[in-house]
Coordinates of C-alpha atoms in Angstrom, one line a residue:
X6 CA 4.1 27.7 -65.0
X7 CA 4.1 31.2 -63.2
X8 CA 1.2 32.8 -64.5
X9 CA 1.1 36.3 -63.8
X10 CA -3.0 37.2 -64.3
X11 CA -3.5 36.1 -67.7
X12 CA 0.1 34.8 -69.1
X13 CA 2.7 32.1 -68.1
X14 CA 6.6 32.9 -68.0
X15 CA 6.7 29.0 -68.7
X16 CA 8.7 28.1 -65.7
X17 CA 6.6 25.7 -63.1
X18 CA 5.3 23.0 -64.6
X19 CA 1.7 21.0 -63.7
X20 CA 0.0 22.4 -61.0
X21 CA -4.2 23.1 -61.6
X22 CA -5.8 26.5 -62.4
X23 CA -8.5 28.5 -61.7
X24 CA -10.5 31.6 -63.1
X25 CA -11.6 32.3 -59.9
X26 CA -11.5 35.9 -58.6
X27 CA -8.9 37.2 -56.6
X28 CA -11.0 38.1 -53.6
X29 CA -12.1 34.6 -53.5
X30 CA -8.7 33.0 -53.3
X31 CA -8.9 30.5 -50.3
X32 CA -11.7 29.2 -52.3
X33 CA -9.7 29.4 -55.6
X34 CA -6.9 27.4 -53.9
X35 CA -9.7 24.8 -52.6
X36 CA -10.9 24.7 -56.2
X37 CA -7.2 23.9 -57.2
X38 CA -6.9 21.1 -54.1
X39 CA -9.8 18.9 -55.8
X40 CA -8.6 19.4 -59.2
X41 CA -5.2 17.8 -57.7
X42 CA -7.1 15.1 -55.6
X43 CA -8.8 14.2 -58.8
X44 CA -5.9 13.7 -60.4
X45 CA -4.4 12.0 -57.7
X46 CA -1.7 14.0 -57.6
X47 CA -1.4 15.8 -53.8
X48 CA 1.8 17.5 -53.4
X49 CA 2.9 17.9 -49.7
X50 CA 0.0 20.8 -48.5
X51 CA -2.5 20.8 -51.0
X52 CA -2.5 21.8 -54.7
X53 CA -1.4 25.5 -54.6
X54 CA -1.5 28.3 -57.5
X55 CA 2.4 28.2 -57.4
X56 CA 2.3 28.7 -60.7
X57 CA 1.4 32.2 -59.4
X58 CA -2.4 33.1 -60.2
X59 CA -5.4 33.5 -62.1
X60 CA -5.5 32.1 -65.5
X61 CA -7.8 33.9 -68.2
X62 CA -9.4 36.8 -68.5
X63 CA -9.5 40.3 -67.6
X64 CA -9.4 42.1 -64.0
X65 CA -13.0 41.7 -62.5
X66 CA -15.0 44.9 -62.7
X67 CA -15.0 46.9 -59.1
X68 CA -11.4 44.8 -58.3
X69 CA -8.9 46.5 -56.3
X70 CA -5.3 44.8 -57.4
X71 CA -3.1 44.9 -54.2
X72 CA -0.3 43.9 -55.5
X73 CA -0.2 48.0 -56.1
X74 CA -0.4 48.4 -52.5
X75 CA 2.0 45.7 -51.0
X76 CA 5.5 46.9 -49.8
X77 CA 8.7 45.6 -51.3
X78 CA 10.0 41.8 -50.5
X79 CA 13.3 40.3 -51.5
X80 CA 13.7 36.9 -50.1
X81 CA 16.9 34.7 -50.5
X82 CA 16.1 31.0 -50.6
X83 CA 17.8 27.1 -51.1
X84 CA 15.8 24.1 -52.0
X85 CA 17.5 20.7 -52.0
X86 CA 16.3 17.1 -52.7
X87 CA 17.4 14.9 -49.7
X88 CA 17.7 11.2 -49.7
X89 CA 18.1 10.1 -45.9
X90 CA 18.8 13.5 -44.6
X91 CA 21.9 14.3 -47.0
X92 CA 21.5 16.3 -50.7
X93 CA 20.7 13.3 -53.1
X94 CA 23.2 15.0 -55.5
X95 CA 26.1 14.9 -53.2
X96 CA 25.8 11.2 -52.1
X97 CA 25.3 10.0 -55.6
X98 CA 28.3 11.9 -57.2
X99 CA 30.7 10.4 -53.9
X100 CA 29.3 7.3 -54.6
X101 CA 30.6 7.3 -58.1
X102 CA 34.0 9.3 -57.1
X103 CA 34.4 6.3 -54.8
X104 CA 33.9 3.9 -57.7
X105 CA 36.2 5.5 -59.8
X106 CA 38.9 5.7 -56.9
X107 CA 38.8 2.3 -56.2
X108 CA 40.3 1.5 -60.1
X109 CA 43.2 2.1 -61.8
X110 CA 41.6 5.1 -64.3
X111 CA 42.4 9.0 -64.1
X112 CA 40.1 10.5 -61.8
X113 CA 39.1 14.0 -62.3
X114 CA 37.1 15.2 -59.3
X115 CA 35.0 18.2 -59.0
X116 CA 36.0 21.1 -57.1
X117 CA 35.1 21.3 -53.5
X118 CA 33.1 24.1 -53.5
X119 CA 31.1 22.5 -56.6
X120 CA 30.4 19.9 -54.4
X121 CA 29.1 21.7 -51.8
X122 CA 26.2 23.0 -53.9
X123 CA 25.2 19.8 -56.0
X124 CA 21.2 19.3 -55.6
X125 CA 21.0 23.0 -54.3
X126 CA 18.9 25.5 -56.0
X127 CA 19.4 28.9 -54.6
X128 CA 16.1 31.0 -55.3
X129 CA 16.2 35.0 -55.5
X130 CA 13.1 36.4 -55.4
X131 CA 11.3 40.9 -55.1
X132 CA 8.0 41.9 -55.0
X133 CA 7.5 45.3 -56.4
X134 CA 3.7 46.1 -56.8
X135 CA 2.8 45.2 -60.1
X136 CA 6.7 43.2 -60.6
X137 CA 8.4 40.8 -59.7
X138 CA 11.4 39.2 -60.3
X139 CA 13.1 35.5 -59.7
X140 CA 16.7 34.3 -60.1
X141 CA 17.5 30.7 -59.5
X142 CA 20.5 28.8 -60.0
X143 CA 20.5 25.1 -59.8
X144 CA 23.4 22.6 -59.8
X145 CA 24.5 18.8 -60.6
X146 CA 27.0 17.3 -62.3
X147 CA 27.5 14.3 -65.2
X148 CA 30.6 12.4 -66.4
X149 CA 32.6 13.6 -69.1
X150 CA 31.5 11.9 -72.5
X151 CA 33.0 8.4 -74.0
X152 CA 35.9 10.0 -75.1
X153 CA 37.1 10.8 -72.0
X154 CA 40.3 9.0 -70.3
X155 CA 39.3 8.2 -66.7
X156 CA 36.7 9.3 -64.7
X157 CA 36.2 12.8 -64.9
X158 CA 33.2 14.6 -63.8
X159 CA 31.9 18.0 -64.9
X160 CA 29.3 20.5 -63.2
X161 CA 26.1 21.4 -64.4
X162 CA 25.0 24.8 -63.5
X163 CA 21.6 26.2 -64.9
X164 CA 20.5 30.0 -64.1
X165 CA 17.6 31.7 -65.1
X166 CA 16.0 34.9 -64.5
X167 CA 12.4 35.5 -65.0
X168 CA 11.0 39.6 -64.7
X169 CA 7.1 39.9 -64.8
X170 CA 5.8 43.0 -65.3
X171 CA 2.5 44.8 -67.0
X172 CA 2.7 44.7 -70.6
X173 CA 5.2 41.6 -70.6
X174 CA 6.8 38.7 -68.6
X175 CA 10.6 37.5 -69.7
X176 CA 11.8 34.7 -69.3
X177 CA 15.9 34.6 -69.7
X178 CA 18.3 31.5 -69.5
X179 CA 21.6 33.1 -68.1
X180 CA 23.4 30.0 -69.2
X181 CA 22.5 30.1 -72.6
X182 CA 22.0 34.2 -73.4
X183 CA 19.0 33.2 -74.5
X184 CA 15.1 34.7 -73.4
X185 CA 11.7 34.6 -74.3
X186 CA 9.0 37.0 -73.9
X187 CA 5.0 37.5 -73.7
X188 CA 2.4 39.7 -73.0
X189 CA 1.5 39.6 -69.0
X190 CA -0.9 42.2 -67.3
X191 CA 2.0 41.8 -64.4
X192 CA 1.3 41.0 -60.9
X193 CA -2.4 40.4 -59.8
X194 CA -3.9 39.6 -56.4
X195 CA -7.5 40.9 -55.9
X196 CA -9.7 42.4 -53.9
X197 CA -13.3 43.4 -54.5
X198 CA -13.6 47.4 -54.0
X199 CA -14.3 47.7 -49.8
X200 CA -13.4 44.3 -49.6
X201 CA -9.0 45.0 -48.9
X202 CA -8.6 43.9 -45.2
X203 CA -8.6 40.0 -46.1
X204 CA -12.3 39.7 -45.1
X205 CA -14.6 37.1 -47.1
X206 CA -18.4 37.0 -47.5
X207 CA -20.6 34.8 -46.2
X208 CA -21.3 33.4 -49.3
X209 CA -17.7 32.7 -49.8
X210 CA -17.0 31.3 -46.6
X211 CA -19.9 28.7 -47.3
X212 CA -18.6 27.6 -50.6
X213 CA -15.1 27.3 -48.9
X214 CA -16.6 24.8 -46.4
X215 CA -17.9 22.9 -49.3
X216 CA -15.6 22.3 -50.8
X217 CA -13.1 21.4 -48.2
X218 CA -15.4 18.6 -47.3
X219 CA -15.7 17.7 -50.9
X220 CA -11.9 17.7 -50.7
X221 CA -11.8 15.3 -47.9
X222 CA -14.6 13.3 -49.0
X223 CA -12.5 12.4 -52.2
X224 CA -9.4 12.0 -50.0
X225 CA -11.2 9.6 -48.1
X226 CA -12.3 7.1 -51.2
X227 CA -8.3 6.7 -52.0
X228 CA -7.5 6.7 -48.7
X229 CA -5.2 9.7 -48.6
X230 CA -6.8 12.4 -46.3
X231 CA -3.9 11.8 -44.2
X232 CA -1.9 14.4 -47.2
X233 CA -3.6 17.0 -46.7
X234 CA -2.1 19.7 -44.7
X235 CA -3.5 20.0 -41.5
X236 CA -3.1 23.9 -39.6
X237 CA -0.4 23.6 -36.6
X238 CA 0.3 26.8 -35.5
X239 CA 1.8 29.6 -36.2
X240 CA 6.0 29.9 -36.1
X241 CA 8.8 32.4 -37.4
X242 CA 11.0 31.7 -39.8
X243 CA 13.8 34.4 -41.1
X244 CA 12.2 36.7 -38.4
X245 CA 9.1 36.2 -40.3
X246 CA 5.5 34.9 -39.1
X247 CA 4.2 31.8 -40.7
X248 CA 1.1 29.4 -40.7
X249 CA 2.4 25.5 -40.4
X250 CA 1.2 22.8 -42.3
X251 CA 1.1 19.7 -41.4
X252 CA 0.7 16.3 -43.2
X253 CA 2.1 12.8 -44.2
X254 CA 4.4 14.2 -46.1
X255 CA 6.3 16.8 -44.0
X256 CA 5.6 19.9 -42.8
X257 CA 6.0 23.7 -44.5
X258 CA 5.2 27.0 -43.2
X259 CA 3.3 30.0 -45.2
X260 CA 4.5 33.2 -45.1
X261 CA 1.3 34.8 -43.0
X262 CA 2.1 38.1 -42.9
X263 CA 0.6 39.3 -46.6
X264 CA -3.0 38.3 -46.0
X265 CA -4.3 41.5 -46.4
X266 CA -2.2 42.3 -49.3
X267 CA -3.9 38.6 -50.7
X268 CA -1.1 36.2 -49.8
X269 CA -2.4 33.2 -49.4
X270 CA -2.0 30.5 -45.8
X271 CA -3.4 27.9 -46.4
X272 CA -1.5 25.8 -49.1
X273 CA 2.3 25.4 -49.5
X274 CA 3.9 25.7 -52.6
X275 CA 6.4 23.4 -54.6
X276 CA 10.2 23.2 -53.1
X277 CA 11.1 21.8 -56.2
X278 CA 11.2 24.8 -58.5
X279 CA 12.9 27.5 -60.6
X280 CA 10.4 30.2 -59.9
X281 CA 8.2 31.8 -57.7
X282 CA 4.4 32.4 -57.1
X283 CA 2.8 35.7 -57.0
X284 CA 0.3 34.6 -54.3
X285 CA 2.3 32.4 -51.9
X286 CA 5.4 33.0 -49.9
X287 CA 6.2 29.9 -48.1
X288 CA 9.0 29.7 -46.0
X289 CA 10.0 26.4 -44.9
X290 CA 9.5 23.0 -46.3
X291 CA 10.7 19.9 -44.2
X292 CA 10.1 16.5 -46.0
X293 CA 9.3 13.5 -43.7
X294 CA 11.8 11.1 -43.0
X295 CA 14.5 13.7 -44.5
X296 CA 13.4 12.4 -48.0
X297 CA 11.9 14.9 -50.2
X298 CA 12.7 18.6 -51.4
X299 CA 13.7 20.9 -48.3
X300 CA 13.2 24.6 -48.6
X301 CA 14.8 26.6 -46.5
X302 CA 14.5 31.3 -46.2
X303 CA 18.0 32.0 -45.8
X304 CA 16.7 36.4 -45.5
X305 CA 13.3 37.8 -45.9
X306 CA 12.9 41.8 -46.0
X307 CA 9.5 43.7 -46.2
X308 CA 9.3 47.3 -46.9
X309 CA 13.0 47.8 -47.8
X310 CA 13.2 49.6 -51.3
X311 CA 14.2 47.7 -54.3
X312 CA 17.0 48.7 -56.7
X313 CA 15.2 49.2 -60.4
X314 CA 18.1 47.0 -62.2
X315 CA 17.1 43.5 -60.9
X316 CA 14.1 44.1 -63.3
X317 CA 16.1 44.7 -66.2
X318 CA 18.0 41.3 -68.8
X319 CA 21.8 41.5 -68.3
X320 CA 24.0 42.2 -71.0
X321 CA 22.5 42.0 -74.7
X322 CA 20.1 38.8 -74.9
X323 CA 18.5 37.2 -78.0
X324 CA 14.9 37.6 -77.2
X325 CA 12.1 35.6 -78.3
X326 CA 8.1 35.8 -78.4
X327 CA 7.2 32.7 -76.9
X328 CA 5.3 30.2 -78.7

């Protein structure tokens, strides 16, 4: 889920929480890496707060939100599960178009372009100080019910838009005309007052330690330290600089240029996913072996203004409270 301070728009799905303050978010996302190891669940960096934030209660007293102060970003993104380097999507539907070739049945293949974007989900995403606002469209296909003569093959397009904003975050599936809606303080990533150039106390910086060895000491019993993400640089992607991360798993790189506006370095967030976390921008994810989700920044743009209708439902929508 994308939880935007103390909400959820109900898109991501299980990744660990934390109450922790804003200004002490690299511990936060520690916090959130032993929760995961506990679970022994470790995604490809590190348990991140892809599900965009702080969960529970109100803005700490003295907290500066930066969000308010961070420029606009629009950033075009594809994710894509790969099996052996190709789109898993792809190579399972031309395996069964082969199948079905090789008989004597109708066929009725998918159209080319179609097939081009099976297994693709294309991610738009803005940042607009206290808003944002993410559109994804994902696509597959099935085969046409019982009833059907022949082999025939239909796509499966899902597209949702998802607006958080103070006072509430929307949720609208653009397949469907169909959206639900809750309270949300908007977008919150803070700062203790005189604490906004990404600095940490001391105190904070010893708890961090702490806990990363508590993170690899646990890593260690199971015999999985090798999945965390180890630091390997710094690189651009989409003209943007990034911090790599490197483990067993593959290797992503974090949007590093949003540190001092709170964007987190040091954990990746899912590829797989519909959505987009308010304190992570990662730009790259390349599974090992070419097996695994592969995200991908097609254009990234900071500081360019934002048009006011991408935060707005198209068209007349049923609209929901959300359970």
């Amino acid at each position: 889920m994308i939880e935007a301070r103390t909400t959820r728009s109900g898109i991501a799905q299980g990744s660990c929480s934390s109450n922790t303050p804003g200004h002490r978010r690299p511990l936060r996302q520690l916090s959130v890496a032993l929760c995961t190891v506990l679970l022994a669940t470790v995604p490809l960096v590190g348990c991140s707060s892809g599900d965009g934030g702080d969960s529970g209660g109100d803005a700490q007293d003295g907290a500066v939100n930066l969000a308010q102060k961070t420029p606009p970003i629009h950033l075009n993104q594809t994710s894509v599960l790969l099996h052996d380097g190709v789109p898993a999507a792809e190579h399972t539907y031309r395996q069964a178009l082969a199948r079905c070739s090789a008989g004597a049945v109708p066929v009725k293949p998918l159209a080319d372009d179609v097939v081009a974007k099976l297994g693709h989900t294309y991610l738009e995403t803005w940042y607009d100080g206290e808003r944002m606002a993410v559109k994804a469209d994902r696509w597959d296909f099935r085969s046409a019910g019982p009833s059907a003569a022949g082999c025939v093959f239909e796509p499966v397009h899902e597209a949702r838009l998802t607006i958080v904003e103070p006072g509430a975050t929307t949720v609208a599936d653009l397949v469907k005309g169909t959206a639900t809606r809750e309270r949300s303080d908007g977008v919150v990533r803070e700062a203790v007052a005189g604490d906004e150039d990404g600095t940490a106390p001391d105190d904070v910086a010893q708890d961090d330690a702490k806990l990363r060895a508590q993170v690899m000491g646990e890593l260690q019993k199971q015999g999985q330290a090798d999945l965390v993400g180890q630091s390997a640089g710094e690189a651009k992607v989409a003209g943007q600089p990034c911090v790599r991360l490197s483990s067993a798993q593959g290797e992503a790189c974090v949007w590093s240029g949003g540190r001092k506006w709170r964007f987190v370095t040091d954990t990746a967030a899912d590829a797989d996913r519909m959505d987009a976390p308010v304190d992570n921008i990662t730009l790259s994810n390349k599974p090992a072996d070419g097996n695994g989700y592969q995200l991908t920044t097609d254009s990234m743009s900071v500081g360019t203004p934002i048009d006011d209708k991408v935060f707005v439902l198209p068209g007349k929508l049923a609209v929901t409270p959300a359970r």
